[in-house]
Short mmCIF file of C-alpha atoms in Angstrom, two decimals:
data_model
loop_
_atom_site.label_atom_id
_atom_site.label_comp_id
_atom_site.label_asym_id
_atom_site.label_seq_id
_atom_site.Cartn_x
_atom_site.Cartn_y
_atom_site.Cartn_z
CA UNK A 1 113.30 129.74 102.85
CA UNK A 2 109.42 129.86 103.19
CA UNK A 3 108.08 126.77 101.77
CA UNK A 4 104.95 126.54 99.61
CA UNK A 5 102.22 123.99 99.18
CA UNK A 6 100.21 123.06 95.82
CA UNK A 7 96.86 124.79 97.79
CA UNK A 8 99.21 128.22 98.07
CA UNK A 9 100.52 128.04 94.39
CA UNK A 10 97.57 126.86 91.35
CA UNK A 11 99.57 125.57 88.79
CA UNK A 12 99.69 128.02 86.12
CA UNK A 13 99.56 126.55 82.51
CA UNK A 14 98.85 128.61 79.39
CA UNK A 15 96.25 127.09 76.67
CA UNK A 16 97.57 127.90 73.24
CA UNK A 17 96.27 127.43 69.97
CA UNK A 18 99.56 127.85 68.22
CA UNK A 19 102.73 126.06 68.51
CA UNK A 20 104.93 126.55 71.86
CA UNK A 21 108.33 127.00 69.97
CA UNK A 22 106.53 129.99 67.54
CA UNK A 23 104.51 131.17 70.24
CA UNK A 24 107.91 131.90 72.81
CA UNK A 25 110.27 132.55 69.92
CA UNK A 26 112.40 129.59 70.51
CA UNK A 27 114.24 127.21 68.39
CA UNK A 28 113.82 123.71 68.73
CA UNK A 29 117.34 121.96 69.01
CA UNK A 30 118.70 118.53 69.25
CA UNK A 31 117.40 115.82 71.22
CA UNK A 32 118.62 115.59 75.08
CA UNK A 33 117.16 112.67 76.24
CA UNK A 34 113.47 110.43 75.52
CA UNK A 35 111.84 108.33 78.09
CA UNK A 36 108.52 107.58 78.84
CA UNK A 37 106.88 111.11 79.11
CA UNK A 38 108.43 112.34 76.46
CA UNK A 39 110.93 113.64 74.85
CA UNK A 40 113.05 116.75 76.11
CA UNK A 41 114.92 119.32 73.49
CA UNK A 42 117.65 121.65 73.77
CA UNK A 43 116.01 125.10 72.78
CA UNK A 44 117.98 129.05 72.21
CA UNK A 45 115.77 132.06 71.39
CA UNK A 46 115.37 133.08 68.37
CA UNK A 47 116.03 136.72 69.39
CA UNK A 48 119.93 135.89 69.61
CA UNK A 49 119.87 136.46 73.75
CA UNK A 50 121.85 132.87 74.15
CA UNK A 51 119.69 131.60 76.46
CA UNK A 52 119.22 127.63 76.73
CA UNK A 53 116.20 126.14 78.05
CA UNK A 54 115.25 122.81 78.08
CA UNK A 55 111.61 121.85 76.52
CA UNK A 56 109.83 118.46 77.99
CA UNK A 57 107.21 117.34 74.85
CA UNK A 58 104.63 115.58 76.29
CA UNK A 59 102.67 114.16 72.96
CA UNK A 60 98.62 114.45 73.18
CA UNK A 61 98.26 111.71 70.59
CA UNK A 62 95.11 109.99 71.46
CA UNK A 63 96.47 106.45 72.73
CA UNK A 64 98.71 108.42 75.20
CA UNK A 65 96.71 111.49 75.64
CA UNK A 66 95.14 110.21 79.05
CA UNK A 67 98.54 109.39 80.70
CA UNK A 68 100.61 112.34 78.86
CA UNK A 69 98.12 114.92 80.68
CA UNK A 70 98.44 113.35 84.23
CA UNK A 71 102.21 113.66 83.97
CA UNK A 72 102.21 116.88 82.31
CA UNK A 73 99.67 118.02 85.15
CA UNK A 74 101.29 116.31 88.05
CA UNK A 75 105.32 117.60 87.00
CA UNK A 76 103.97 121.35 86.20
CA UNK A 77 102.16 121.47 89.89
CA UNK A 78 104.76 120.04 91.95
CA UNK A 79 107.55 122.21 90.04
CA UNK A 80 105.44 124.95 90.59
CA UNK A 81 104.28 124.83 94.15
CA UNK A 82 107.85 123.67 95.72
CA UNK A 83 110.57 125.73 95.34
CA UNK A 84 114.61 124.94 95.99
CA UNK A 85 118.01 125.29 95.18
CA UNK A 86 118.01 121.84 94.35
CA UNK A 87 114.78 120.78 92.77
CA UNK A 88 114.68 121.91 88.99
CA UNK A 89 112.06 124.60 88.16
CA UNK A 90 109.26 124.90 85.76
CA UNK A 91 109.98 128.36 83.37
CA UNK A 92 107.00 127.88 82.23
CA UNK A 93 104.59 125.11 80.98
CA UNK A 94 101.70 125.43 77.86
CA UNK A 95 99.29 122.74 76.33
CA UNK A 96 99.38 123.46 72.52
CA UNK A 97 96.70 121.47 70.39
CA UNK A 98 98.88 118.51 69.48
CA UNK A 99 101.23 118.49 72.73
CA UNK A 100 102.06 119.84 75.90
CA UNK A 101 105.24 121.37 76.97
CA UNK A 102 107.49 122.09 80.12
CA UNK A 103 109.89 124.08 80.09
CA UNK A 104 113.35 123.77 82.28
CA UNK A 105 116.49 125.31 82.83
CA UNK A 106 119.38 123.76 80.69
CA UNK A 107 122.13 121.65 82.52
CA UNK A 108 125.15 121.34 80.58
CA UNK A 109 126.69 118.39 82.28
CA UNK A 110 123.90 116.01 81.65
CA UNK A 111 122.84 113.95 84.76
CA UNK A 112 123.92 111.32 87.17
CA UNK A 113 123.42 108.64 84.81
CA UNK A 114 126.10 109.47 82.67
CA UNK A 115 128.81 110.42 84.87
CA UNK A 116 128.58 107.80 87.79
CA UNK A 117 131.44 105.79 87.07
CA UNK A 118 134.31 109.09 86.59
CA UNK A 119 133.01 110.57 89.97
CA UNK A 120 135.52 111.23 92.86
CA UNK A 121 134.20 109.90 96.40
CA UNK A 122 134.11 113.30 97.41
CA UNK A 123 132.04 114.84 94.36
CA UNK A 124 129.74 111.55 95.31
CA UNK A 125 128.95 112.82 98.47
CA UNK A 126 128.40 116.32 97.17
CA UNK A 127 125.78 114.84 94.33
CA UNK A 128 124.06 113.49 97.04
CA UNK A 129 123.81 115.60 99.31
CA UNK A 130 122.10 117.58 96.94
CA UNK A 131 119.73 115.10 95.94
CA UNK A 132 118.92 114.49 99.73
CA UNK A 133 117.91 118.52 100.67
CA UNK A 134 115.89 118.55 97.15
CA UNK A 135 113.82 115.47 98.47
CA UNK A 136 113.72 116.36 102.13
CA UNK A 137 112.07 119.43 100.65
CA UNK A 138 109.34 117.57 99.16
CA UNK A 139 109.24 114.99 101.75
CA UNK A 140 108.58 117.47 104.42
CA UNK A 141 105.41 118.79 102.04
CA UNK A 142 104.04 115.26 101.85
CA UNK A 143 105.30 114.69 98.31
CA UNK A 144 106.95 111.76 97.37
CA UNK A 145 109.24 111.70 94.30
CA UNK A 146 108.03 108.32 93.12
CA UNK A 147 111.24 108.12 90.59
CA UNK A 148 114.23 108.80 91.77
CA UNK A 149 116.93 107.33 90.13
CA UNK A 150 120.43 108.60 88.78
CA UNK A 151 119.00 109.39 85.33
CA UNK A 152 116.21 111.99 87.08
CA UNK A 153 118.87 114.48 89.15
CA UNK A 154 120.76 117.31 86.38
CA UNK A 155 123.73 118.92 86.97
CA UNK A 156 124.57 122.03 86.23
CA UNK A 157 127.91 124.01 84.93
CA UNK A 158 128.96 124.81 88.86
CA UNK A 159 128.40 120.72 89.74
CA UNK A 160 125.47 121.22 91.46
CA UNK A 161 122.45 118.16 91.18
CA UNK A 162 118.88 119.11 90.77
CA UNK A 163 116.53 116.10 91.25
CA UNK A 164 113.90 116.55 88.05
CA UNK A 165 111.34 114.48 86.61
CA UNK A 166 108.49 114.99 88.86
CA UNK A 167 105.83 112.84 86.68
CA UNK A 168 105.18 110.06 88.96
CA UNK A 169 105.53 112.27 92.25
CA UNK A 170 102.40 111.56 94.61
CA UNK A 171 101.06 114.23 97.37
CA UNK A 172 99.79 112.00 100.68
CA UNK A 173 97.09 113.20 101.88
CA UNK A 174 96.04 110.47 103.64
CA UNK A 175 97.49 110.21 107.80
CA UNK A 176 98.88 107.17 107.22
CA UNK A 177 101.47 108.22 105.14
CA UNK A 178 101.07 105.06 102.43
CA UNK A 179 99.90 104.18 99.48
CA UNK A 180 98.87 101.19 96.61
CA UNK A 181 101.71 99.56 96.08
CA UNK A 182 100.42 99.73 92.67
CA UNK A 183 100.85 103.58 92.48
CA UNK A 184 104.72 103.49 93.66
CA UNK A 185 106.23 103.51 90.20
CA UNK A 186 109.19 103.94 89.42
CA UNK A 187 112.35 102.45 87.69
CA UNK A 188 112.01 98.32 88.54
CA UNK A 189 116.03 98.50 89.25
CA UNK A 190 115.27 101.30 91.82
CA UNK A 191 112.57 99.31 93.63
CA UNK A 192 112.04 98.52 97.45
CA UNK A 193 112.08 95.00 97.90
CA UNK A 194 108.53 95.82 99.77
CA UNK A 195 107.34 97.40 96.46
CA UNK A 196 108.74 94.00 94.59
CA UNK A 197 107.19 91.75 97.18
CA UNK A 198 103.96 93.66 97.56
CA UNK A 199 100.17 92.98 95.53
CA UNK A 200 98.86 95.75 93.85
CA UNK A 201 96.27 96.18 96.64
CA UNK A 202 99.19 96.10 99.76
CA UNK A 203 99.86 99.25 101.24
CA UNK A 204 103.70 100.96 101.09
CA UNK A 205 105.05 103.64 102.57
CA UNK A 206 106.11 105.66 99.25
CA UNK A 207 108.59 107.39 101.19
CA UNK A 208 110.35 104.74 102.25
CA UNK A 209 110.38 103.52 99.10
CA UNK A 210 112.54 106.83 97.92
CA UNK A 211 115.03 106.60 100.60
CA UNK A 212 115.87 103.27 99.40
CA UNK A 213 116.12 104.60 95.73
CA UNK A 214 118.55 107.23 97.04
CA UNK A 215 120.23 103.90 98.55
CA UNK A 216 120.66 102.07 94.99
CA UNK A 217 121.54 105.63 93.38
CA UNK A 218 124.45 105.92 96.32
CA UNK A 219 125.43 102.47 95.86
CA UNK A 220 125.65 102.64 92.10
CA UNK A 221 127.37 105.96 92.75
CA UNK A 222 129.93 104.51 94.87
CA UNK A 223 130.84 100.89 93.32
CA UNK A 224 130.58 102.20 89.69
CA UNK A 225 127.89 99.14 88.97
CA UNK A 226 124.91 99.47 87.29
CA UNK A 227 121.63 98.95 89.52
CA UNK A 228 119.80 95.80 89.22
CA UNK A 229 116.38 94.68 90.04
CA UNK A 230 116.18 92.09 93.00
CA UNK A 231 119.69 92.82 93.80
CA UNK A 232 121.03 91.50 97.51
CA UNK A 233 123.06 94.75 98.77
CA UNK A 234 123.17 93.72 102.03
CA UNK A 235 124.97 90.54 100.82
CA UNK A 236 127.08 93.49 98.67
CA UNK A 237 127.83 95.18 101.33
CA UNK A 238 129.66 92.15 103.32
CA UNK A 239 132.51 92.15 100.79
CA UNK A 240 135.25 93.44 102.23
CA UNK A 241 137.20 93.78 98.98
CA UNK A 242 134.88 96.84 98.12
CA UNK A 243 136.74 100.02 98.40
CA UNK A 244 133.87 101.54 101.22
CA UNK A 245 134.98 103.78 104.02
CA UNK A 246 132.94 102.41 107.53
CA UNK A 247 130.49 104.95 107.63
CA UNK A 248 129.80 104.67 103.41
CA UNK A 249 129.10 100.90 104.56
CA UNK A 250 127.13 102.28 107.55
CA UNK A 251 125.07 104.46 105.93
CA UNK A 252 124.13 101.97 102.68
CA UNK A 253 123.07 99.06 104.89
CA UNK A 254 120.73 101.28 107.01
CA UNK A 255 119.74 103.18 103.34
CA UNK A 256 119.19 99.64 101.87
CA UNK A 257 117.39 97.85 104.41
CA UNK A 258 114.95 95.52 103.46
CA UNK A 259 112.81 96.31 106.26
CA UNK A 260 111.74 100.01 105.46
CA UNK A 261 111.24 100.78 109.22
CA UNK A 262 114.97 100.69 109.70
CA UNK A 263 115.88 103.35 107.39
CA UNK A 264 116.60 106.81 107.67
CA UNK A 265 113.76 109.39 106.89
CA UNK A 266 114.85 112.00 104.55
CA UNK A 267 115.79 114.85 107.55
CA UNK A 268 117.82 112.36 109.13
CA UNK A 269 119.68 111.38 105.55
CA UNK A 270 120.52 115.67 104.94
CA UNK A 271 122.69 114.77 108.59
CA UNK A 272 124.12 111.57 107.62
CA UNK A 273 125.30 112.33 103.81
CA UNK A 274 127.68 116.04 104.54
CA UNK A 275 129.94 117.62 102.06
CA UNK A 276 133.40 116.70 103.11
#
Protein backbone atom coordinates (compact mmCIF):
# COMPACT_ATOMS: atom_id res chain seq x y z
CA UNK A 1 0.00 0.00 0.00
CA UNK A 2 1.52 3.43 -1.07
CA UNK A 3 1.47 5.63 1.85
CA UNK A 4 0.57 9.33 1.77
CA UNK A 5 1.72 12.37 3.66
CA UNK A 6 -0.46 15.58 4.75
CA UNK A 7 1.95 17.69 1.95
CA UNK A 8 0.55 14.93 -0.84
CA UNK A 9 -3.17 15.09 0.35
CA UNK A 10 -4.68 19.08 1.40
CA UNK A 11 -7.31 18.36 3.59
CA UNK A 12 -10.43 18.87 1.81
CA UNK A 13 -13.28 20.52 3.89
CA UNK A 14 -16.44 22.01 2.37
CA UNK A 15 -17.69 25.61 3.76
CA UNK A 16 -21.45 25.53 3.96
CA UNK A 17 -23.88 27.99 4.75
CA UNK A 18 -26.64 25.54 5.45
CA UNK A 19 -26.91 22.78 7.82
CA UNK A 20 -24.70 19.46 7.20
CA UNK A 21 -27.62 16.96 7.92
CA UNK A 22 -30.05 19.06 5.14
CA UNK A 23 -27.25 19.77 3.02
CA UNK A 24 -26.19 15.60 2.60
CA UNK A 25 -29.74 14.39 3.09
CA UNK A 26 -29.11 12.65 6.28
CA UNK A 27 -31.00 12.08 9.39
CA UNK A 28 -29.63 12.84 12.56
CA UNK A 29 -30.03 9.76 14.98
CA UNK A 30 -29.35 8.92 18.51
CA UNK A 31 -26.42 9.80 20.41
CA UNK A 32 -23.23 7.30 20.16
CA UNK A 33 -20.94 8.64 22.38
CA UNK A 34 -19.83 12.63 23.81
CA UNK A 35 -16.42 13.50 24.94
CA UNK A 36 -14.48 16.39 24.74
CA UNK A 37 -14.64 17.28 20.95
CA UNK A 38 -17.87 16.64 20.65
CA UNK A 39 -20.47 14.74 20.30
CA UNK A 40 -20.82 11.88 17.58
CA UNK A 41 -24.49 10.73 16.07
CA UNK A 42 -25.72 7.78 14.42
CA UNK A 43 -27.01 9.15 10.94
CA UNK A 44 -29.19 6.97 7.74
CA UNK A 45 -30.03 8.86 4.53
CA UNK A 46 -32.93 10.18 4.06
CA UNK A 47 -33.16 8.67 0.53
CA UNK A 48 -33.99 5.13 2.17
CA UNK A 49 -30.35 3.59 0.81
CA UNK A 50 -29.67 2.15 4.60
CA UNK A 51 -26.55 3.48 4.87
CA UNK A 52 -25.10 4.39 8.49
CA UNK A 53 -22.55 6.90 8.96
CA UNK A 54 -21.34 8.25 11.91
CA UNK A 55 -21.34 12.31 12.30
CA UNK A 56 -18.54 13.91 14.84
CA UNK A 57 -20.27 17.62 15.93
CA UNK A 58 -17.67 19.73 16.72
CA UNK A 59 -19.70 22.95 18.28
CA UNK A 60 -18.28 26.55 17.03
CA UNK A 61 -19.80 28.23 20.08
CA UNK A 62 -17.55 31.06 20.82
CA UNK A 63 -15.90 29.86 24.26
CA UNK A 64 -14.88 26.62 22.41
CA UNK A 65 -14.65 27.84 18.93
CA UNK A 66 -10.71 28.23 19.13
CA UNK A 67 -10.08 24.63 20.37
CA UNK A 68 -13.19 22.96 18.39
CA UNK A 69 -11.42 24.21 15.00
CA UNK A 70 -7.88 22.85 15.88
CA UNK A 71 -9.40 19.43 16.50
CA UNK A 72 -11.76 19.57 13.75
CA UNK A 73 -8.67 20.70 11.52
CA UNK A 74 -6.09 18.41 12.96
CA UNK A 75 -8.67 14.89 12.85
CA UNK A 76 -9.97 15.88 9.13
CA UNK A 77 -6.06 16.18 7.88
CA UNK A 78 -4.63 13.24 9.43
CA UNK A 79 -7.83 11.06 8.37
CA UNK A 80 -7.38 12.40 5.17
CA UNK A 81 -3.74 12.19 4.32
CA UNK A 82 -3.15 8.50 5.93
CA UNK A 83 -4.90 5.84 4.67
CA UNK A 84 -5.39 2.00 6.22
CA UNK A 85 -7.30 -0.89 6.83
CA UNK A 86 -7.15 -0.08 10.28
CA UNK A 87 -7.27 3.63 10.86
CA UNK A 88 -10.99 4.93 10.50
CA UNK A 89 -11.62 7.25 7.50
CA UNK A 90 -12.98 10.65 7.05
CA UNK A 91 -16.30 10.36 4.37
CA UNK A 92 -16.27 13.58 4.37
CA UNK A 93 -15.91 16.66 6.71
CA UNK A 94 -17.90 20.41 6.35
CA UNK A 95 -17.82 23.58 8.67
CA UNK A 96 -21.50 24.78 8.75
CA UNK A 97 -22.06 28.31 10.45
CA UNK A 98 -22.81 27.07 13.95
CA UNK A 99 -20.59 23.73 13.87
CA UNK A 100 -18.33 21.61 12.15
CA UNK A 101 -18.78 18.07 11.21
CA UNK A 102 -16.81 14.75 10.42
CA UNK A 103 -18.13 12.27 9.08
CA UNK A 104 -17.16 8.33 9.74
CA UNK A 105 -18.07 5.02 8.88
CA UNK A 106 -20.53 3.37 11.44
CA UNK A 107 -19.18 0.48 13.72
CA UNK A 108 -21.83 -1.55 15.09
CA UNK A 109 -19.99 -3.15 17.92
CA UNK A 110 -19.05 -0.01 19.67
CA UNK A 111 -15.34 0.13 20.79
CA UNK A 112 -12.79 -1.36 23.07
CA UNK A 113 -14.08 0.35 25.97
CA UNK A 114 -17.09 -1.45 26.22
CA UNK A 115 -16.21 -4.88 25.50
CA UNK A 116 -12.78 -5.36 27.37
CA UNK A 117 -13.83 -7.43 30.08
CA UNK A 118 -16.05 -10.38 27.69
CA UNK A 119 -12.94 -10.63 25.32
CA UNK A 120 -11.29 -14.09 24.70
CA UNK A 121 -7.30 -13.98 24.97
CA UNK A 122 -7.25 -14.76 21.51
CA UNK A 123 -9.77 -11.96 20.16
CA UNK A 124 -7.29 -9.71 22.59
CA UNK A 125 -4.51 -10.32 20.58
CA UNK A 126 -6.44 -9.85 17.36
CA UNK A 127 -7.80 -6.19 18.74
CA UNK A 128 -4.43 -5.40 19.10
CA UNK A 129 -2.83 -6.31 16.58
CA UNK A 130 -4.97 -4.16 14.77
CA UNK A 131 -4.48 -1.26 16.79
CA UNK A 132 -0.60 -1.80 16.44
CA UNK A 133 -0.49 -1.80 12.18
CA UNK A 134 -3.05 1.33 12.38
CA UNK A 135 -0.38 3.20 14.58
CA UNK A 136 2.74 1.83 13.00
CA UNK A 137 1.12 3.44 9.98
CA UNK A 138 1.12 6.77 11.42
CA UNK A 139 4.19 6.29 13.35
CA UNK A 140 6.18 5.56 10.31
CA UNK A 141 4.68 9.16 8.79
CA UNK A 142 5.87 11.00 11.88
CA UNK A 143 2.40 11.21 13.41
CA UNK A 144 1.79 10.47 16.77
CA UNK A 145 -1.72 9.49 17.95
CA UNK A 146 -1.52 11.52 21.13
CA UNK A 147 -4.79 9.53 22.55
CA UNK A 148 -4.85 6.24 22.36
CA UNK A 149 -6.81 4.57 24.69
CA UNK A 150 -9.49 1.66 24.55
CA UNK A 151 -12.39 4.12 24.15
CA UNK A 152 -10.59 5.67 20.68
CA UNK A 153 -10.22 2.10 18.51
CA UNK A 154 -14.08 0.96 16.79
CA UNK A 155 -14.92 -2.22 15.82
CA UNK A 156 -16.68 -3.18 13.20
CA UNK A 157 -19.45 -6.07 12.33
CA UNK A 158 -16.43 -8.58 11.04
CA UNK A 159 -14.36 -7.79 14.63
CA UNK A 160 -11.99 -5.79 13.15
CA UNK A 161 -10.48 -2.47 15.42
CA UNK A 162 -9.97 0.82 13.79
CA UNK A 163 -7.98 3.25 16.02
CA UNK A 164 -10.18 6.77 15.61
CA UNK A 165 -10.13 9.96 17.29
CA UNK A 166 -7.30 11.68 15.71
CA UNK A 167 -7.87 15.23 17.57
CA UNK A 168 -4.85 15.40 19.63
CA UNK A 169 -2.55 13.57 16.95
CA UNK A 170 0.78 15.68 16.45
CA UNK A 171 3.02 15.52 13.06
CA UNK A 172 7.02 15.81 14.24
CA UNK A 173 8.66 17.68 12.24
CA UNK A 174 11.31 18.40 14.26
CA UNK A 175 14.71 15.59 14.02
CA UNK A 176 14.54 14.97 17.36
CA UNK A 177 11.54 13.19 17.36
CA UNK A 178 10.04 15.01 20.81
CA UNK A 179 7.95 17.28 21.96
CA UNK A 180 6.46 19.72 25.14
CA UNK A 181 5.51 17.53 27.44
CA UNK A 182 2.77 19.94 27.66
CA UNK A 183 1.44 19.05 24.13
CA UNK A 184 1.30 15.08 24.86
CA UNK A 185 -2.33 14.94 25.87
CA UNK A 186 -4.10 12.44 26.29
CA UNK A 187 -6.29 10.39 28.78
CA UNK A 188 -4.31 10.99 32.47
CA UNK A 189 -5.00 7.01 33.08
CA UNK A 190 -3.15 6.36 29.73
CA UNK A 191 -0.12 8.48 30.65
CA UNK A 192 3.73 7.68 30.54
CA UNK A 193 5.06 8.00 33.82
CA UNK A 194 7.68 10.47 31.85
CA UNK A 195 4.62 12.53 30.72
CA UNK A 196 3.38 12.42 34.65
CA UNK A 197 6.81 13.23 35.93
CA UNK A 198 7.69 15.78 33.30
CA UNK A 199 7.24 20.11 33.48
CA UNK A 200 5.39 21.53 30.86
CA UNK A 201 8.64 22.83 29.31
CA UNK A 202 10.57 19.02 29.45
CA UNK A 203 10.87 17.40 26.30
CA UNK A 204 9.06 13.67 25.59
CA UNK A 205 9.28 11.50 23.05
CA UNK A 206 5.38 11.44 22.02
CA UNK A 207 5.89 8.20 20.56
CA UNK A 208 7.00 6.58 23.27
CA UNK A 209 4.44 7.88 25.07
CA UNK A 210 1.81 5.85 22.64
CA UNK A 211 3.51 2.61 22.90
CA UNK A 212 3.03 2.75 26.50
CA UNK A 213 -0.74 3.67 26.01
CA UNK A 214 -1.01 0.58 23.81
CA UNK A 215 0.70 -1.03 27.07
CA UNK A 216 -2.19 0.14 29.60
CA UNK A 217 -4.88 -0.61 26.73
CA UNK A 218 -3.20 -4.40 26.55
CA UNK A 219 -3.03 -4.62 30.15
CA UNK A 220 -6.57 -3.48 30.78
CA UNK A 221 -7.40 -5.78 27.88
CA UNK A 222 -5.90 -8.70 29.43
CA UNK A 223 -6.65 -8.45 33.39
CA UNK A 224 -10.21 -7.07 32.80
CA UNK A 225 -9.20 -3.89 35.24
CA UNK A 226 -9.87 -0.59 34.57
CA UNK A 227 -6.66 1.70 33.88
CA UNK A 228 -5.52 3.95 36.52
CA UNK A 229 -3.38 6.96 36.65
CA UNK A 230 0.06 6.44 38.49
CA UNK A 231 -0.52 2.81 38.44
CA UNK A 232 2.77 0.42 39.28
CA UNK A 233 2.41 -2.38 36.40
CA UNK A 234 5.62 -3.52 36.76
CA UNK A 235 4.78 -4.27 40.44
CA UNK A 236 1.37 -5.85 38.54
CA UNK A 237 3.11 -7.76 36.57
CA UNK A 238 5.14 -9.73 39.50
CA UNK A 239 1.92 -11.43 40.64
CA UNK A 240 2.02 -14.66 39.76
CA UNK A 241 -1.64 -15.32 40.52
CA UNK A 242 -2.50 -13.32 37.24
CA UNK A 243 -3.68 -15.59 34.58
CA UNK A 244 -0.60 -14.21 31.92
CA UNK A 245 1.01 -16.58 29.49
CA UNK A 246 5.21 -15.77 29.63
CA UNK A 247 5.42 -13.94 26.63
CA UNK A 248 1.87 -11.72 27.57
CA UNK A 249 4.13 -10.95 30.78
CA UNK A 250 7.12 -10.42 28.43
CA UNK A 251 5.72 -8.26 26.19
CA UNK A 252 3.72 -5.84 28.99
CA UNK A 253 6.85 -5.25 31.09
CA UNK A 254 8.93 -4.20 28.02
CA UNK A 255 5.41 -2.22 26.70
CA UNK A 256 5.18 -0.67 30.24
CA UNK A 257 8.54 0.33 31.04
CA UNK A 258 9.06 3.26 32.88
CA UNK A 259 12.09 4.08 31.09
CA UNK A 260 10.73 4.82 27.48
CA UNK A 261 14.11 3.80 25.89
CA UNK A 262 13.37 0.21 26.74
CA UNK A 263 10.28 -0.17 24.86
CA UNK A 264 9.40 -1.44 21.67
CA UNK A 265 8.90 1.08 18.71
CA UNK A 266 5.74 0.55 16.94
CA UNK A 267 7.42 -1.83 13.84
CA UNK A 268 8.87 -3.91 16.37
CA UNK A 269 5.28 -4.17 18.44
CA UNK A 270 3.32 -5.34 14.66
CA UNK A 271 6.18 -8.54 15.30
CA UNK A 272 5.69 -9.03 18.87
CA UNK A 273 1.65 -8.84 19.16
CA UNK A 274 0.57 -11.85 16.02
CA UNK A 275 -2.82 -13.24 15.52
CA UNK A 276 -2.73 -16.67 16.98
Amino acid sequence: MAESTPEQNPTVVYDLEEDFFDRFNLNKGRLLGKGMAGEVFLTTSRAGSGRKLAVKIFSLDEDVRERSLRQFTTEAGVMQAVSHPHIVPCVMAARCPAYAALAMPYYPRGDLGSLHDTQSPRQVNRYMSHVVRGLEHLHRQNIAHNDLKLENVFIDAQKRAHLGDLGLAMEMKDASRTALAGLVGGTREYWSPEKLEAGSRDRIDPFKADIYAIGVMYWALVSGEDPQEHADYQDKLADTKLNLSPSQRSLLRRLLDPNPVERPNASELVKLIRIK
